[in-house]
Amino acid sequence: MNETIKLLTSHQSIRKFTNQPVTQEQLDTIISAAQWASSSSHVQAYSIIHVTNAGMRQQISEWTGNQSYVVNSPIFLVWCADLHRLRTAYEIHENADKAYLGTAENWIVATVDAALAAQNAAIAAESLGMGIVYIGSVRNHIEGVSTLLRLPKYTSPLFGMCIGYPDQDPGQRPRLPQKAVLHHNTYQTDGMEEQILKYDQTMKDYILKRTGGKRSGTWSEDMRNKLKTPTRMDVKAYLEAQGLDVE
């Protein structure tokens, strides 16, 4: 196993950080690494908001379920899908109202571009001895976050990211068996339930150990509970108001 693969397979989400600052040079390096991620047709359809204002961080923290690390982490970034910049580029040459901009395909491209760039940033930060945690719950109040960050039309916040030096070692959550996610030539449904049940036992053992026997649960139960209640049902209307086709 080489050092790159060792780094990739040692990821753990960090939610408690030391007071050691992240320098501007280090942040620049992390963002540079993000920018070298693959991008569909070179569109680079994402933007990153570095939130330094304490009041803004506090508001976002409240909107994300009072997650203290949104306030306390040395660096807090919000990653946005961004088709607004493409509209500006189009406008240089002709009326952008003619552009097929907010299509479902372009929206997929923008979200994938943002995710690829963010993961490059995460790996870069971890290679520097830092830790990160993604904050998907910025979408709990997607319109509020968008207004707070003054996002223009054809953009949307996707997720946040806390970065800093770890002040904890929470361990790694086991991943699904590779057989459950890797298919050959065609999608394989045979044996899927068996793989899930196998993973359920792995997760049950992990939760029991991590909580000292205080809690027990399985992955399939968690997924059932997650899908049992609708969440963030306002996202579709928000995206449509931003000029993005999500039909």
Short mmCIF file of C-alpha atoms in Angstrom, two decimals:
data_model
loop_
_atom_site.label_atom_id
_atom_site.label_comp_id
_atom_site.label_asym_id
_atom_site.label_seq_id
_atom_site.Cartn_x
_atom_site.Cartn_y
_atom_site.Cartn_z
CA MET A 1 0.00 0.00 0.00
CA ASN A 2 1.52 3.34 -1.05
CA GLU A 3 1.19 6.57 0.95
CA THR A 4 -1.61 7.97 -1.23
CA ILE A 5 -3.82 4.92 -0.80
CA LYS A 6 -2.98 4.79 2.91
CA LEU A 7 -4.17 8.40 3.24
CA LEU A 8 -7.34 7.77 1.24
CA THR A 9 -8.28 4.73 3.31
CA SER A 10 -7.61 6.35 6.67
CA HIS A 11 -10.28 9.08 6.46
CA GLN A 12 -12.38 9.86 9.51
CA SER A 13 -14.74 12.77 10.04
CA ILE A 14 -13.33 15.28 12.55
CA ARG A 15 -15.76 17.36 14.59
CA LYS A 16 -13.41 18.73 17.25
CA PHE A 17 -10.41 20.87 16.37
CA THR A 18 -7.43 22.32 18.23
CA ASN A 19 -6.76 26.05 18.38
CA GLN A 20 -3.89 25.72 15.93
CA PRO A 21 -4.68 28.07 13.04
CA VAL A 22 -4.70 27.16 9.38
CA THR A 23 -2.52 29.68 7.57
CA GLN A 24 -3.58 31.54 4.45
CA GLU A 25 -0.79 29.77 2.57
CA GLN A 26 -2.16 26.39 3.66
CA LEU A 27 -5.70 27.37 2.66
CA ASP A 28 -4.42 28.56 -0.72
CA THR A 29 -2.70 25.20 -1.19
CA ILE A 30 -5.89 23.30 -0.30
CA ILE A 31 -7.98 25.38 -2.72
CA SER A 32 -5.35 24.96 -5.44
CA ALA A 33 -5.58 21.19 -5.02
CA ALA A 34 -9.36 21.48 -5.29
CA GLN A 35 -9.08 23.38 -8.55
CA TRP A 36 -7.04 20.61 -10.13
CA ALA A 37 -9.88 18.13 -9.78
CA SER A 38 -11.42 16.81 -12.98
CA SER A 39 -14.14 18.99 -14.48
CA SER A 40 -16.67 18.11 -17.17
CA SER A 41 -15.81 19.98 -20.40
CA HIS A 42 -13.59 22.26 -18.31
CA VAL A 43 -16.63 24.23 -17.11
CA GLN A 44 -15.42 24.33 -13.46
CA ALA A 45 -19.00 25.01 -12.41
CA TYR A 46 -18.53 25.57 -8.68
CA SER A 47 -17.63 28.33 -6.25
CA ILE A 48 -16.34 28.19 -2.68
CA ILE A 49 -17.39 30.65 0.01
CA HIS A 50 -14.86 31.00 2.85
CA VAL A 51 -16.96 32.14 5.79
CA THR A 52 -14.92 34.07 8.35
CA ASN A 53 -17.60 36.34 9.84
CA ALA A 54 -18.47 35.07 13.35
CA GLY A 55 -22.10 36.14 13.15
CA MET A 56 -22.61 34.40 9.82
CA ARG A 57 -21.01 31.24 11.15
CA GLN A 58 -23.24 31.33 14.21
CA GLN A 59 -26.33 31.66 12.02
CA ILE A 60 -25.28 28.78 9.78
CA SER A 61 -24.52 26.70 12.88
CA GLU A 62 -28.06 27.25 14.15
CA TRP A 63 -29.51 26.35 10.78
CA THR A 64 -27.45 23.14 10.68
CA GLY A 65 -28.69 21.87 14.03
CA ASN A 66 -26.38 23.88 16.32
CA GLN A 67 -23.26 22.05 15.22
CA SER A 68 -20.56 23.77 17.28
CA TYR A 69 -17.74 22.89 14.88
CA VAL A 70 -19.29 25.14 12.22
CA VAL A 71 -18.46 28.00 14.59
CA ASN A 72 -15.24 26.66 16.12
CA SER A 73 -13.33 25.14 13.21
CA PRO A 74 -10.41 27.23 11.94
CA ILE A 75 -11.78 27.10 8.39
CA PHE A 76 -15.40 26.85 7.27
CA LEU A 77 -16.17 26.63 3.56
CA VAL A 78 -19.47 26.43 1.73
CA TRP A 79 -19.27 24.65 -1.62
CA CYS A 80 -21.72 25.87 -4.24
CA ALA A 81 -22.85 24.64 -7.61
CA ASP A 82 -22.31 27.64 -9.86
CA LEU A 83 -23.79 28.16 -13.32
CA HIS A 84 -23.88 31.95 -12.86
CA ARG A 85 -20.24 32.27 -13.94
CA LEU A 86 -21.05 30.36 -17.15
CA ARG A 87 -23.87 32.81 -17.84
CA THR A 88 -21.40 35.67 -17.45
CA ALA A 89 -19.00 33.97 -19.89
CA TYR A 90 -21.83 33.49 -22.40
CA GLU A 91 -22.86 37.15 -22.03
CA ILE A 92 -19.41 38.26 -23.21
CA HIS A 93 -20.32 36.94 -26.66
CA GLU A 94 -24.10 37.22 -26.94
CA ASN A 95 -27.35 37.56 -25.01
CA ALA A 96 -27.26 34.94 -22.25
CA ASP A 97 -31.05 34.65 -22.32
CA LYS A 98 -30.48 32.42 -25.35
CA ALA A 99 -28.29 30.01 -23.37
CA TYR A 100 -29.46 26.55 -22.33
CA LEU A 101 -28.11 27.21 -18.88
CA GLY A 102 -30.26 25.91 -16.04
CA THR A 103 -30.86 22.45 -17.52
CA ALA A 104 -30.91 19.27 -15.47
CA GLU A 105 -27.74 18.12 -17.26
CA ASN A 106 -25.86 21.32 -16.43
CA TRP A 107 -27.07 21.08 -12.83
CA ILE A 108 -25.66 17.54 -12.58
CA VAL A 109 -22.37 18.76 -14.06
CA ALA A 110 -22.17 21.58 -11.51
CA THR A 111 -22.90 19.36 -8.50
CA VAL A 112 -20.41 16.73 -9.67
CA ASP A 113 -17.74 19.36 -10.31
CA ALA A 114 -18.24 20.78 -6.81
CA ALA A 115 -18.07 17.35 -5.18
CA LEU A 116 -14.90 16.38 -7.05
CA ALA A 117 -13.20 19.66 -6.12
CA ALA A 118 -14.28 19.35 -2.48
CA GLN A 119 -12.91 15.85 -2.17
CA ASN A 120 -9.58 17.01 -3.60
CA ALA A 121 -9.58 19.72 -0.93
CA ALA A 122 -10.36 17.17 1.78
CA ILE A 123 -7.48 14.92 0.75
CA ALA A 124 -5.12 17.89 0.50
CA ALA A 125 -6.05 19.02 4.01
CA GLU A 126 -5.60 15.52 5.42
CA SER A 127 -2.21 15.22 3.72
CA LEU A 128 -1.18 18.31 5.71
CA GLY A 129 -2.16 16.64 8.99
CA MET A 130 -5.57 18.29 9.22
CA GLY A 131 -9.04 16.82 9.46
CA ILE A 132 -12.35 17.69 7.83
CA VAL A 133 -16.05 17.07 8.13
CA TYR A 134 -18.69 17.72 5.49
CA ILE A 135 -21.82 19.66 6.53
CA GLY A 136 -24.69 18.58 4.29
CA SER A 137 -27.17 20.19 6.64
CA VAL A 138 -26.54 23.62 5.10
CA ARG A 139 -29.44 22.47 2.93
CA ASN A 140 -31.72 22.37 6.00
CA HIS A 141 -32.29 26.08 5.36
CA ILE A 142 -31.09 26.30 1.78
CA GLU A 143 -32.82 29.58 0.97
CA GLY A 144 -31.59 31.22 4.18
CA VAL A 145 -28.00 30.13 3.54
CA SER A 146 -28.27 31.32 -0.05
CA THR A 147 -29.52 34.73 1.05
CA LEU A 148 -26.88 35.01 3.78
CA LEU A 149 -24.10 34.28 1.29
CA ARG A 150 -25.71 36.54 -1.34
CA LEU A 151 -25.70 33.82 -3.96
CA PRO A 152 -26.91 34.99 -7.38
CA LYS A 153 -29.36 33.18 -9.62
CA TYR A 154 -28.13 29.90 -11.16
CA THR A 155 -26.17 28.99 -8.02
CA SER A 156 -26.92 26.91 -4.95
CA PRO A 157 -25.18 25.92 -1.70
CA LEU A 158 -24.49 22.18 -1.67
CA PHE A 159 -22.57 21.46 1.54
CA GLY A 160 -20.19 22.98 4.04
CA MET A 161 -16.76 21.78 5.09
CA CYS A 162 -14.97 22.34 8.40
CA ILE A 163 -11.17 22.14 8.27
CA GLY A 164 -8.60 22.21 11.05
CA TYR A 165 -6.17 20.21 13.13
CA PRO A 166 -7.87 17.24 14.86
CA ASP A 167 -8.47 17.27 18.59
CA GLN A 168 -10.00 13.81 18.59
CA ASP A 169 -9.51 10.35 17.14
CA PRO A 170 -13.06 9.10 16.62
CA GLY A 171 -12.13 6.06 14.56
CA GLN A 172 -13.46 4.99 11.21
CA ARG A 173 -16.97 3.85 10.43
CA PRO A 174 -16.90 0.57 8.52
CA ARG A 175 -17.88 0.79 4.86
CA LEU A 176 -20.17 -1.50 2.90
CA PRO A 177 -18.56 -4.71 1.62
CA GLN A 178 -16.96 -4.10 -1.76
CA LYS A 179 -19.20 -6.78 -3.26
CA ALA A 180 -22.19 -4.59 -2.40
CA VAL A 181 -20.96 -1.62 -4.43
CA LEU A 182 -18.84 -3.12 -7.23
CA HIS A 183 -20.76 -4.66 -10.13
CA HIS A 184 -19.33 -6.32 -13.24
CA ASN A 185 -20.83 -5.44 -16.62
CA THR A 186 -24.40 -5.20 -15.33
CA TYR A 187 -26.09 -4.19 -12.08
CA GLN A 188 -26.32 -7.27 -9.84
CA THR A 189 -29.25 -7.63 -7.48
CA ASP A 190 -28.53 -11.25 -6.56
CA GLY A 191 -26.95 -11.46 -3.13
CA MET A 192 -27.56 -7.80 -2.30
CA GLU A 193 -29.70 -8.53 0.74
CA GLU A 194 -27.07 -10.96 1.98
CA GLN A 195 -24.38 -8.25 1.71
CA ILE A 196 -26.58 -5.75 3.54
CA LEU A 197 -27.28 -8.18 6.37
CA LYS A 198 -23.57 -8.92 6.64
CA TYR A 199 -22.86 -5.20 6.85
CA ASP A 200 -25.65 -4.77 9.42
CA GLN A 201 -23.81 -7.09 11.77
CA THR A 202 -20.54 -5.24 11.19
CA MET A 203 -22.20 -1.91 11.98
CA LYS A 204 -24.01 -3.33 15.01
CA ASP A 205 -20.71 -4.54 16.46
CA TYR A 206 -19.10 -1.17 15.71
CA ILE A 207 -21.89 0.86 17.37
CA LEU A 208 -21.91 -1.39 20.44
CA LYS A 209 -18.15 -0.97 20.83
CA ARG A 210 -18.15 2.77 20.17
CA THR A 211 -20.96 3.47 22.66
CA GLY A 212 -19.77 1.01 25.29
CA GLY A 213 -22.89 -1.09 24.79
CA LYS A 214 -25.26 1.85 25.30
CA ARG A 215 -26.60 1.81 21.78
CA SER A 216 -27.14 -0.76 19.11
CA GLY A 217 -28.38 -0.36 15.56
CA THR A 218 -27.87 -1.51 12.01
CA TRP A 219 -27.26 0.25 8.71
CA SER A 220 -30.47 -0.96 7.13
CA GLU A 221 -32.46 0.32 10.13
CA ASP A 222 -30.76 3.70 9.81
CA MET A 223 -31.57 3.84 6.10
CA ARG A 224 -35.18 2.85 6.76
CA ASN A 225 -35.50 5.59 9.35
CA LYS A 226 -33.86 8.11 7.01
CA LEU A 227 -36.27 7.37 4.18
CA LYS A 228 -39.38 7.09 6.33
CA THR A 229 -39.82 10.84 6.75
CA PRO A 230 -39.51 13.47 3.99
CA THR A 231 -36.66 15.92 4.46
CA ARG A 232 -35.69 19.21 2.81
CA MET A 233 -38.77 19.21 0.61
CA ASP A 234 -38.24 22.92 -0.06
CA VAL A 235 -35.05 22.29 -2.05
CA LYS A 236 -36.85 21.64 -5.35
CA ALA A 237 -38.80 24.90 -5.20
CA TYR A 238 -35.63 26.80 -4.23
CA LEU A 239 -33.70 25.39 -7.20
CA GLU A 240 -36.50 26.24 -9.59
CA ALA A 241 -36.55 29.81 -8.25
CA GLN A 242 -32.79 29.94 -8.91
CA GLY A 243 -33.45 29.14 -12.59
CA LEU A 244 -32.38 25.50 -12.33
CA ASP A 245 -34.39 22.77 -14.06
CA VAL A 246 -34.87 19.89 -11.63
CA GLU A 247 -37.78 18.14 -13.34
#
